[in-house]
PDB file of C-alpha atoms in Angstrom:
ATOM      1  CA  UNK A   2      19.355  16.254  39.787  1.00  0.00           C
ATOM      2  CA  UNK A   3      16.559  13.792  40.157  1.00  0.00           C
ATOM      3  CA  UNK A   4      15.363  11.878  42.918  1.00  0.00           C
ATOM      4  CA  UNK A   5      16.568   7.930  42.952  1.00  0.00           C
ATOM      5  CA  UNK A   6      16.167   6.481  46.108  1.00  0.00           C
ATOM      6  CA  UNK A   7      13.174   6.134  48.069  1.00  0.00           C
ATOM      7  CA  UNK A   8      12.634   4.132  51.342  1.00  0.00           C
ATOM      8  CA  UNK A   9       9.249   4.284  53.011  1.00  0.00           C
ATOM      9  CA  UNK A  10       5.905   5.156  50.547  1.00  0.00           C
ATOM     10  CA  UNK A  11       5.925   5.884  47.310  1.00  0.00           C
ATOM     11  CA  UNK A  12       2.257   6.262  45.786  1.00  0.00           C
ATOM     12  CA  UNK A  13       0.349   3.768  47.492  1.00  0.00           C
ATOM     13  CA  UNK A  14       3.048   1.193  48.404  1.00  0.00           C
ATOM     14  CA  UNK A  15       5.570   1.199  51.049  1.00  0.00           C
ATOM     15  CA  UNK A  16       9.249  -0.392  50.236  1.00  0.00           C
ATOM     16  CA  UNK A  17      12.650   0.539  48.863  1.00  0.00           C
ATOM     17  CA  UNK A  18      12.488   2.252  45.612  1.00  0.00           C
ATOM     18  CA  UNK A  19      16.046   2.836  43.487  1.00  0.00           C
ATOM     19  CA  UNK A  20      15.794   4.202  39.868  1.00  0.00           C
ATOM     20  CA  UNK A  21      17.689   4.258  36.977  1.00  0.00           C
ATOM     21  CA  UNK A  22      20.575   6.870  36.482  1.00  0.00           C
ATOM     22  CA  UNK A  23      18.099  10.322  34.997  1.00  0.00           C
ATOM     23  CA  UNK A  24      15.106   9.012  36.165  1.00  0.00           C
ATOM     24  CA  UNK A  25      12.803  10.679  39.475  1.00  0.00           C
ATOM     25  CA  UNK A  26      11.878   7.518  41.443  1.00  0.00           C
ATOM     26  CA  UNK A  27       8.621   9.579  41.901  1.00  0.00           C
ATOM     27  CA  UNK A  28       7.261   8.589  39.243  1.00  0.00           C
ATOM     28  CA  UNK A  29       9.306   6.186  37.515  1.00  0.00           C
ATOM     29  CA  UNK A  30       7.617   3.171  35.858  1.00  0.00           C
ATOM     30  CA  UNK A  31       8.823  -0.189  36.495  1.00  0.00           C
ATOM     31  CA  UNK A  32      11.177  -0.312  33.514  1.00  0.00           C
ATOM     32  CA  UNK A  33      12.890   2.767  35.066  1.00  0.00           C
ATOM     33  CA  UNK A  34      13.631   1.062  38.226  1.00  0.00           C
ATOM     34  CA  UNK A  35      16.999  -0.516  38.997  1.00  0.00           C
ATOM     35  CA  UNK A  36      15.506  -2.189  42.065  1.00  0.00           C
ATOM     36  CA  UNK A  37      12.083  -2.595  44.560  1.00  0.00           C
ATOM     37  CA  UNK A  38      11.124  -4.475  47.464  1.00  0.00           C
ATOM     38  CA  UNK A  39       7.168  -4.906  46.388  1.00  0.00           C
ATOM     39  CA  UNK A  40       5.493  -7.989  44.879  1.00  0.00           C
ATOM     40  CA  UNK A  41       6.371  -8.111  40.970  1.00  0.00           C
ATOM     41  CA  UNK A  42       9.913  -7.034  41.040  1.00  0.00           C
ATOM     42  CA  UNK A  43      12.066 -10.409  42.728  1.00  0.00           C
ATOM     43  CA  UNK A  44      15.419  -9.898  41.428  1.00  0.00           C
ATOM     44  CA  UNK A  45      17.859  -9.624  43.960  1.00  0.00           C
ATOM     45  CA  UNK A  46      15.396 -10.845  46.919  1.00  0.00           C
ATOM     46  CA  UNK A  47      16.641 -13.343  49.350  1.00  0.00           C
ATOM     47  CA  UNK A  48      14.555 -16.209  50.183  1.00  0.00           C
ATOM     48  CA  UNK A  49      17.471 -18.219  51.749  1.00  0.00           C
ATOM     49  CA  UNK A  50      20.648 -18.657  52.564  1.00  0.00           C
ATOM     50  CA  UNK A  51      23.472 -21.010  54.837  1.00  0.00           C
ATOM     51  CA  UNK A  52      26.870 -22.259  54.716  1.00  0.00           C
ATOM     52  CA  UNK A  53      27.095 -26.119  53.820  1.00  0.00           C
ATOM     53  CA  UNK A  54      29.769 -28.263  54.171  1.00  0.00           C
ATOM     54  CA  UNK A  55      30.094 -28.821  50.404  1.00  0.00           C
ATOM     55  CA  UNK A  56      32.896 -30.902  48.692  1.00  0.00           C
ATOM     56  CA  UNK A  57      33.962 -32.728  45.235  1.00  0.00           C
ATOM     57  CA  UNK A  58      31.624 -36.117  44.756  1.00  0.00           C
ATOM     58  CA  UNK A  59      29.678 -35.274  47.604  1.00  0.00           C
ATOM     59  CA  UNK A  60      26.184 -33.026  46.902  1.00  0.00           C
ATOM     60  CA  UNK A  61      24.325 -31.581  49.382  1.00  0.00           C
ATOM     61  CA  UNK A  62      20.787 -31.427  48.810  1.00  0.00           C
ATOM     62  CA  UNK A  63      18.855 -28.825  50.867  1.00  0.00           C
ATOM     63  CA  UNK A  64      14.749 -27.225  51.254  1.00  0.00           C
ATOM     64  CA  UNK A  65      13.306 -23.942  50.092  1.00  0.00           C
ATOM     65  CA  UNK A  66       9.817 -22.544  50.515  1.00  0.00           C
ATOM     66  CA  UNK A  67       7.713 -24.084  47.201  1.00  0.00           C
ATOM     67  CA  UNK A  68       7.766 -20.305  45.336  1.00  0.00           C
ATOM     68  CA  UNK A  69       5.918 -22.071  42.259  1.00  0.00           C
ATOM     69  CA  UNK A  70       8.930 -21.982  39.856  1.00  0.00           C
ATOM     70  CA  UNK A  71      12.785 -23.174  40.255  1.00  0.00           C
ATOM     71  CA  UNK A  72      14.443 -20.389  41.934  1.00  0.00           C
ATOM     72  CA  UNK A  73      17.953 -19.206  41.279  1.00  0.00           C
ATOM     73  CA  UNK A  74      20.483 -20.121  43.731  1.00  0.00           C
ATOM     74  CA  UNK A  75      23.709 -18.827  43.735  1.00  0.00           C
ATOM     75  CA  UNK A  76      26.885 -20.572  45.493  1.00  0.00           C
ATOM     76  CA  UNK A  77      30.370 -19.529  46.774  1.00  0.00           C
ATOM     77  CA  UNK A  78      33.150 -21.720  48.712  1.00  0.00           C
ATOM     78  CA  UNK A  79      35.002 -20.795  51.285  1.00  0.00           C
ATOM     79  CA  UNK A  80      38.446 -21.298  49.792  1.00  0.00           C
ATOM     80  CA  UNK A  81      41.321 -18.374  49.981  1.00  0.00           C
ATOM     81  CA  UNK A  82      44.061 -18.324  52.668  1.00  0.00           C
ATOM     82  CA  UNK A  83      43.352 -21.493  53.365  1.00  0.00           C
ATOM     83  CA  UNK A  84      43.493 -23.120  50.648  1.00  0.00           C
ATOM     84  CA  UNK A  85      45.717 -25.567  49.439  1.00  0.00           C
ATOM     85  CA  UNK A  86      46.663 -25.456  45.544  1.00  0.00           C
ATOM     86  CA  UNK A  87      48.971 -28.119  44.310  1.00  0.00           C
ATOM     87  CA  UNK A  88      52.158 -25.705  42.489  1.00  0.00           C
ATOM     88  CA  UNK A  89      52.297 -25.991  38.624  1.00  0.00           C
ATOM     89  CA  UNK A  90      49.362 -26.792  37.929  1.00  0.00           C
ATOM     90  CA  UNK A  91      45.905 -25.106  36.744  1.00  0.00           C
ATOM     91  CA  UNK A  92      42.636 -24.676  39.487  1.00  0.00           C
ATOM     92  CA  UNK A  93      39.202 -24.216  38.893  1.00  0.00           C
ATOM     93  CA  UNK A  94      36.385 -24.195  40.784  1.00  0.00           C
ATOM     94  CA  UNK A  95      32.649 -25.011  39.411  1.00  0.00           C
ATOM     95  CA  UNK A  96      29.200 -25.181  41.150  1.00  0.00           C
ATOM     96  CA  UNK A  97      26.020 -26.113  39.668  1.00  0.00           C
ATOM     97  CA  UNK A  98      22.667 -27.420  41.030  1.00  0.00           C
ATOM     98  CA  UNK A  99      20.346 -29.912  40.375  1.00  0.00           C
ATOM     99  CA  UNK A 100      16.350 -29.237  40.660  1.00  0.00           C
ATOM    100  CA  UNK A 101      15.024 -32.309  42.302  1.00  0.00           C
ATOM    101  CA  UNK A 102      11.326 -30.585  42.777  1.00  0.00           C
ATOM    102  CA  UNK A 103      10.444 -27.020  43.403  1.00  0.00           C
ATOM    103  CA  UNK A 104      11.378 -27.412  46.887  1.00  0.00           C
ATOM    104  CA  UNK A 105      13.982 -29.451  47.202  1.00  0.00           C
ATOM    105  CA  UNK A 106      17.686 -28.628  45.246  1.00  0.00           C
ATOM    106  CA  UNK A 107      21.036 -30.532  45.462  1.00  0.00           C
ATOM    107  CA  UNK A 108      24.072 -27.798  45.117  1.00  0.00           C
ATOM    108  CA  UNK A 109      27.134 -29.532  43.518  1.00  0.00           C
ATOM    109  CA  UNK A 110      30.631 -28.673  43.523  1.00  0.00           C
ATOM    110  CA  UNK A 111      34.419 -29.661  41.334  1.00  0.00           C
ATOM    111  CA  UNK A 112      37.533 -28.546  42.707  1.00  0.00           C
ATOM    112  CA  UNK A 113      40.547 -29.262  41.072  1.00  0.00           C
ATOM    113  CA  UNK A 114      43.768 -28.863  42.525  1.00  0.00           C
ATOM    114  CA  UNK A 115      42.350 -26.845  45.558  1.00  0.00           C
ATOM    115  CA  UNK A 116      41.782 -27.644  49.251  1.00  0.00           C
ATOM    116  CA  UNK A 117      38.493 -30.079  48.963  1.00  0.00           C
ATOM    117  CA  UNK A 118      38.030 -29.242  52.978  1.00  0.00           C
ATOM    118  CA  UNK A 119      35.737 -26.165  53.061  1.00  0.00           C
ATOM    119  CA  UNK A 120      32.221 -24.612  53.461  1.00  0.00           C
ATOM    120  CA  UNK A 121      30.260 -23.241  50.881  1.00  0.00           C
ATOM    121  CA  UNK A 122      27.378 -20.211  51.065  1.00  0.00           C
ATOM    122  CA  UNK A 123      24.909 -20.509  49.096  1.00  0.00           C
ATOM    123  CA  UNK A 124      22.006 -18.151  48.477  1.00  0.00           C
ATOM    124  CA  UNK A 125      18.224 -18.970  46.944  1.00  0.00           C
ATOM    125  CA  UNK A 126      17.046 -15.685  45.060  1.00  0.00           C
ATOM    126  CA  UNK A 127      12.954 -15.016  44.189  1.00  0.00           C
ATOM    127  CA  UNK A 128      13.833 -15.756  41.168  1.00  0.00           C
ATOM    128  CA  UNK A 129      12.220 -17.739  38.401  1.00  0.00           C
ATOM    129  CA  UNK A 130      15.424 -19.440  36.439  1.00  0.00           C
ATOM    130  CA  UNK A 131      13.020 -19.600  33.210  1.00  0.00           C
ATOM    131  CA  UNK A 132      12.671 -15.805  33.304  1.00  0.00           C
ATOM    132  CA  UNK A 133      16.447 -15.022  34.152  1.00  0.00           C
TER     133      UNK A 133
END
């Protein structure tokens, strides 16, 4: 059984280190990797992330660091026990964003037949949406 996780150094550079399934994260190239904390590797790293008070019609338009690229942003409402779908009739639920600038994103959202009174998380990933 191989090695997959480290957390502290590996080689010269310190981070979290996860390989794939088979492969030693000794000496695992980058391809081999599942996941690393260190400059080159971004997936999965958070840059931001808040709950907004986000509803149907009404965008909210929020600030991230300028990364140099449109970074992906991922968003979730708050609707579940609380919620109040109208019977006999479908739902959905659909987010999508709007790149103003590289710093400056407006996060959308269409409810249909659900409770239009709730928050919404949404998290900015480092990320490039042209290399995703």
């Amino acid at each position: 059984m191989v090695d997959r996780v480290i957390l502290g150094k590996r080689g010269a550079q310190s981070g979290l280190f996860i390989s794939k399934p088979g492969f030693d994260v000794n000496v695992a190239s980058d391809e081999q990797l599942l996941f690393r904390t260190t400059p080159g590797f971004e997936t999965l790293q958070v840059v931001q992330t808040a709950r907004v008070y986000l509803t149907t019609g009404n965008p909210v338009t929020i600030t991230v660091p300028n990364l140099g690229y449109y970074p992906k942003v991922i968003i979730q409402s708050d609707w579940g026990a609380n919620a109040i779908v109208s019977v006999g009739s479908s739902s959905h639920i659909f987010h999508w964003v709007d790149y103003l600038s590289l710093t400056s994103i407006r996060l959308n959202v269409e409810k249909n037949n659900i409770s239009d009174t709730n928050y919404s998380l949404y998290v900015v990933l480092r990320e490039d949406i042209a290399s995703a």
